CSV table of C-alpha atoms and ligand atoms in Angstrom, one decimal:
chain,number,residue,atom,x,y,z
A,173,UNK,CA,-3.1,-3.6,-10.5
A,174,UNK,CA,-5.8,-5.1,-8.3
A,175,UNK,CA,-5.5,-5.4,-4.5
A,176,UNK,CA,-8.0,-8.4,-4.1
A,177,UNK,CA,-6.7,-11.3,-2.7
A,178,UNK,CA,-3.7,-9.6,-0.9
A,179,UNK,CA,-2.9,-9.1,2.6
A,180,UNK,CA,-2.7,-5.6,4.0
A,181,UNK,CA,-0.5,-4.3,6.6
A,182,UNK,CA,-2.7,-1.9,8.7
A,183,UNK,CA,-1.6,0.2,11.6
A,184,UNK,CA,-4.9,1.8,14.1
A,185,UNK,CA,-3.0,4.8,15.4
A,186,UNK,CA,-3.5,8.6,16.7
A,187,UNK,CA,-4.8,10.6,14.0
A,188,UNK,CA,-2.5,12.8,11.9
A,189,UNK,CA,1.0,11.8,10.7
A,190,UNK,CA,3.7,11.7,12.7
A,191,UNK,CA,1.5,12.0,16.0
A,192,UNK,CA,2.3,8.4,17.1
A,193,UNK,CA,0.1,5.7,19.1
A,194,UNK,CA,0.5,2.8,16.8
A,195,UNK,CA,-2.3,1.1,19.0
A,196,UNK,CA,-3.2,-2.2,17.0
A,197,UNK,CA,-1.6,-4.3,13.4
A,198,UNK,CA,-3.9,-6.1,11.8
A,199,UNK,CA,-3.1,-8.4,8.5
A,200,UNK,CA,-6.3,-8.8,6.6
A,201,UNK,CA,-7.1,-9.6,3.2
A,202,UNK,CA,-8.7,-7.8,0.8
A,203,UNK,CA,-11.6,-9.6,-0.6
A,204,UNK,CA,-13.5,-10.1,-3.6
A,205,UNK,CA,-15.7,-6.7,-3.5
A,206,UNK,CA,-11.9,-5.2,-2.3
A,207,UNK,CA,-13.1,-4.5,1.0
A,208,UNK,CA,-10.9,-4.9,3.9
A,209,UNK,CA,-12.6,-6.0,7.7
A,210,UNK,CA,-11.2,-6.4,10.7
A,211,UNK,CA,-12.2,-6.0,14.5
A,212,UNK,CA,-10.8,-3.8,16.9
A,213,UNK,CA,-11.9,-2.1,20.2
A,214,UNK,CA,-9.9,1.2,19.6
A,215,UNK,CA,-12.8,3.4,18.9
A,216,UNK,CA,-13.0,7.1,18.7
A,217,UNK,CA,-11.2,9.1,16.1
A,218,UNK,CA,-8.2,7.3,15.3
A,219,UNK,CA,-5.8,7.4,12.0
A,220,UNK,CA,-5.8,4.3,10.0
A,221,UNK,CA,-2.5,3.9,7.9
A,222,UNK,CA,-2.2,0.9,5.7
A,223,UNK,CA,0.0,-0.4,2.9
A,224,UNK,CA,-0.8,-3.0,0.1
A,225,UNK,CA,2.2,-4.6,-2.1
A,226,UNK,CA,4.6,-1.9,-4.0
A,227,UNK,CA,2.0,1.0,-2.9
A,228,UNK,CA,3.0,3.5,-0.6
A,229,UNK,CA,1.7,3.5,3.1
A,230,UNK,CA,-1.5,6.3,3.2
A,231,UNK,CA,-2.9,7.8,6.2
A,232,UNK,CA,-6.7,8.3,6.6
A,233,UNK,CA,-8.1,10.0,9.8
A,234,UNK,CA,-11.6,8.1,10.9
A,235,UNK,CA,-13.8,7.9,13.6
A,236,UNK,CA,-14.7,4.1,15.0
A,237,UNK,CA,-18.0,4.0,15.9
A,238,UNK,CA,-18.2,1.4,18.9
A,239,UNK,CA,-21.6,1.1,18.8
A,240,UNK,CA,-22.0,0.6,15.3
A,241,UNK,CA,-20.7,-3.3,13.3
A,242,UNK,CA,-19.6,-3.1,11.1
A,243,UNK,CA,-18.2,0.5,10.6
A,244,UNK,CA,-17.3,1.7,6.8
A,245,UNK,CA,-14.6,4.2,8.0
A,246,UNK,CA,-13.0,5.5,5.0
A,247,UNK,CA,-12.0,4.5,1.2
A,248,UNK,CA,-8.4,4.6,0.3
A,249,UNK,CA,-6.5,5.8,-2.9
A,250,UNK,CA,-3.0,4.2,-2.7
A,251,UNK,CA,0.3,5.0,-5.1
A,252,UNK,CA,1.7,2.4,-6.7
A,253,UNK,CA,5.6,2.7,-7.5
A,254,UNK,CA,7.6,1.8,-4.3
A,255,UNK,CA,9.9,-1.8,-5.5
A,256,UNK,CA,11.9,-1.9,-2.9
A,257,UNK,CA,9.5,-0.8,0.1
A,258,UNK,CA,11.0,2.4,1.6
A,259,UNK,CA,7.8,4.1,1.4
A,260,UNK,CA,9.1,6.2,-1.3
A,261,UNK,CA,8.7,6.2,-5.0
A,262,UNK,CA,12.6,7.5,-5.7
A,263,UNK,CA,15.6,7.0,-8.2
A,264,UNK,CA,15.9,3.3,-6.1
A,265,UNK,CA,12.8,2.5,-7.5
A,266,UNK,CA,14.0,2.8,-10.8
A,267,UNK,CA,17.1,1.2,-10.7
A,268,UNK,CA,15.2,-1.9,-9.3
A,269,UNK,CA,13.1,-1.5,-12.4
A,270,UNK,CA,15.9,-1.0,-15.2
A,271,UNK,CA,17.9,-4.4,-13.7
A,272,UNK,CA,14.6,-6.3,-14.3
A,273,UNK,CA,13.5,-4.2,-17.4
A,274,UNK,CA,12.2,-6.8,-20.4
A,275,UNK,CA,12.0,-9.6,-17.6
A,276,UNK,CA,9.1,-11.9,-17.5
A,277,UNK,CA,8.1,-14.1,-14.5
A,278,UNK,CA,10.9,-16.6,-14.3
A,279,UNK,CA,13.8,-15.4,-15.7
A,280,UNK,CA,17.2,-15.1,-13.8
A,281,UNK,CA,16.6,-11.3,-13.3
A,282,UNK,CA,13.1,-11.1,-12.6
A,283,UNK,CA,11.5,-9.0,-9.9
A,284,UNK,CA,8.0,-9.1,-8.7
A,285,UNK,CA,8.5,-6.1,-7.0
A,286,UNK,CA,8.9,-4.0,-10.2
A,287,UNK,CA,6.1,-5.4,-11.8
A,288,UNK,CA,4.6,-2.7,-11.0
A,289,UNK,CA,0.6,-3.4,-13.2
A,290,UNK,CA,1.4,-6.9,-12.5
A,291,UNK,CA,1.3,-8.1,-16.2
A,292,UNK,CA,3.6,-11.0,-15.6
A,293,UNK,CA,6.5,-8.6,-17.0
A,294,UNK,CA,8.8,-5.4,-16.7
A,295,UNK,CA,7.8,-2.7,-19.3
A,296,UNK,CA,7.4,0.8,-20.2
A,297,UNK,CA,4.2,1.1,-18.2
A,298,UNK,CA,5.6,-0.1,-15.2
A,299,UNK,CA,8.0,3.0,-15.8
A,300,UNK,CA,4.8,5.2,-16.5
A,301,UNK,CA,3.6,3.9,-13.2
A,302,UNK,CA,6.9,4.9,-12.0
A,303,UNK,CA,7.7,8.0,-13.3
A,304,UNK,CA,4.0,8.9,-12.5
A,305,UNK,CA,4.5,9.0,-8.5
A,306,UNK,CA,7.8,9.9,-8.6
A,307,UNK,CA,9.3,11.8,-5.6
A,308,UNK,CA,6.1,10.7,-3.2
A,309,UNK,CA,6.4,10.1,0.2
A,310,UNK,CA,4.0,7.9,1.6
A,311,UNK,CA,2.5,8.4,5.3
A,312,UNK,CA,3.4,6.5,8.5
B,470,CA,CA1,11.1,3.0,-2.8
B,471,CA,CA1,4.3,-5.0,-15.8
């Protein structure tokens, strides 16, 4: 699925998981070249934990330069898989998926959510996608 064009829930925190100091939420969009910007004056070495549609939240430890604009602080891999946004791929996930299974955007039953490759329609390789990242937690 591509990212461009959707907004991104981003949390500027204390390094590490679980360590805390949610210091700033920003809500940008991801652009064109799928870059993300956004200010901030929390510099330093700082986690950066951010989620995009049905992808799982992911944690990235950075250091913000503050004299330095803009700052590339990191590249992010996210998992795809989480319909109902618990930040975990699990069997809820797939019941989501099999109640809109053969849908197509529209019908009665259909569910964004579990379009998982975004193909305007509930398949098999939104299960692959599925049943690929199965059992992961995501950070926050
Ligand atoms: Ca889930
Ligand atoms: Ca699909």
């Amino acid at each position: 699925m591509s990212t461009i064009g959707k907004p991104v829930d981003l949390w500027i925190k204390n390094p590490g998981v679980g360590t805390g100091g949610y210091v700033q939420y920003v809500n940008p969009i991801v652009n064109s070249s799928r870059l993300i910007f956004f200010e901030t004056t929390h510099f330093g070495n700082r986690g950066i934990v951010l989620r995009i549609g049905k992808h799982l939240w992911k944690l990235q430890d950075v250091k913000i330069n503050a004299n330095s604009e803009p700052n590339v602080v990191g590249t992010w891999l996210l998992t795809n898989g989480d319909v109902d946004g618990d930040n975990i791929v699990s069997i809820f996930d797939y019941i989501e998926l099999s109640l809109a299974f053969g849908t197509v955007a529209g019908d009665a039953d259909w569910n964004e959510r579990a379009d998982l490759d975004e193909d305007g329609e509930v398949t098999i390789f939104d299960y692959i996608i599925l049943s690929n990242n199965f059992d992961i937690i995501g950070d926050f």
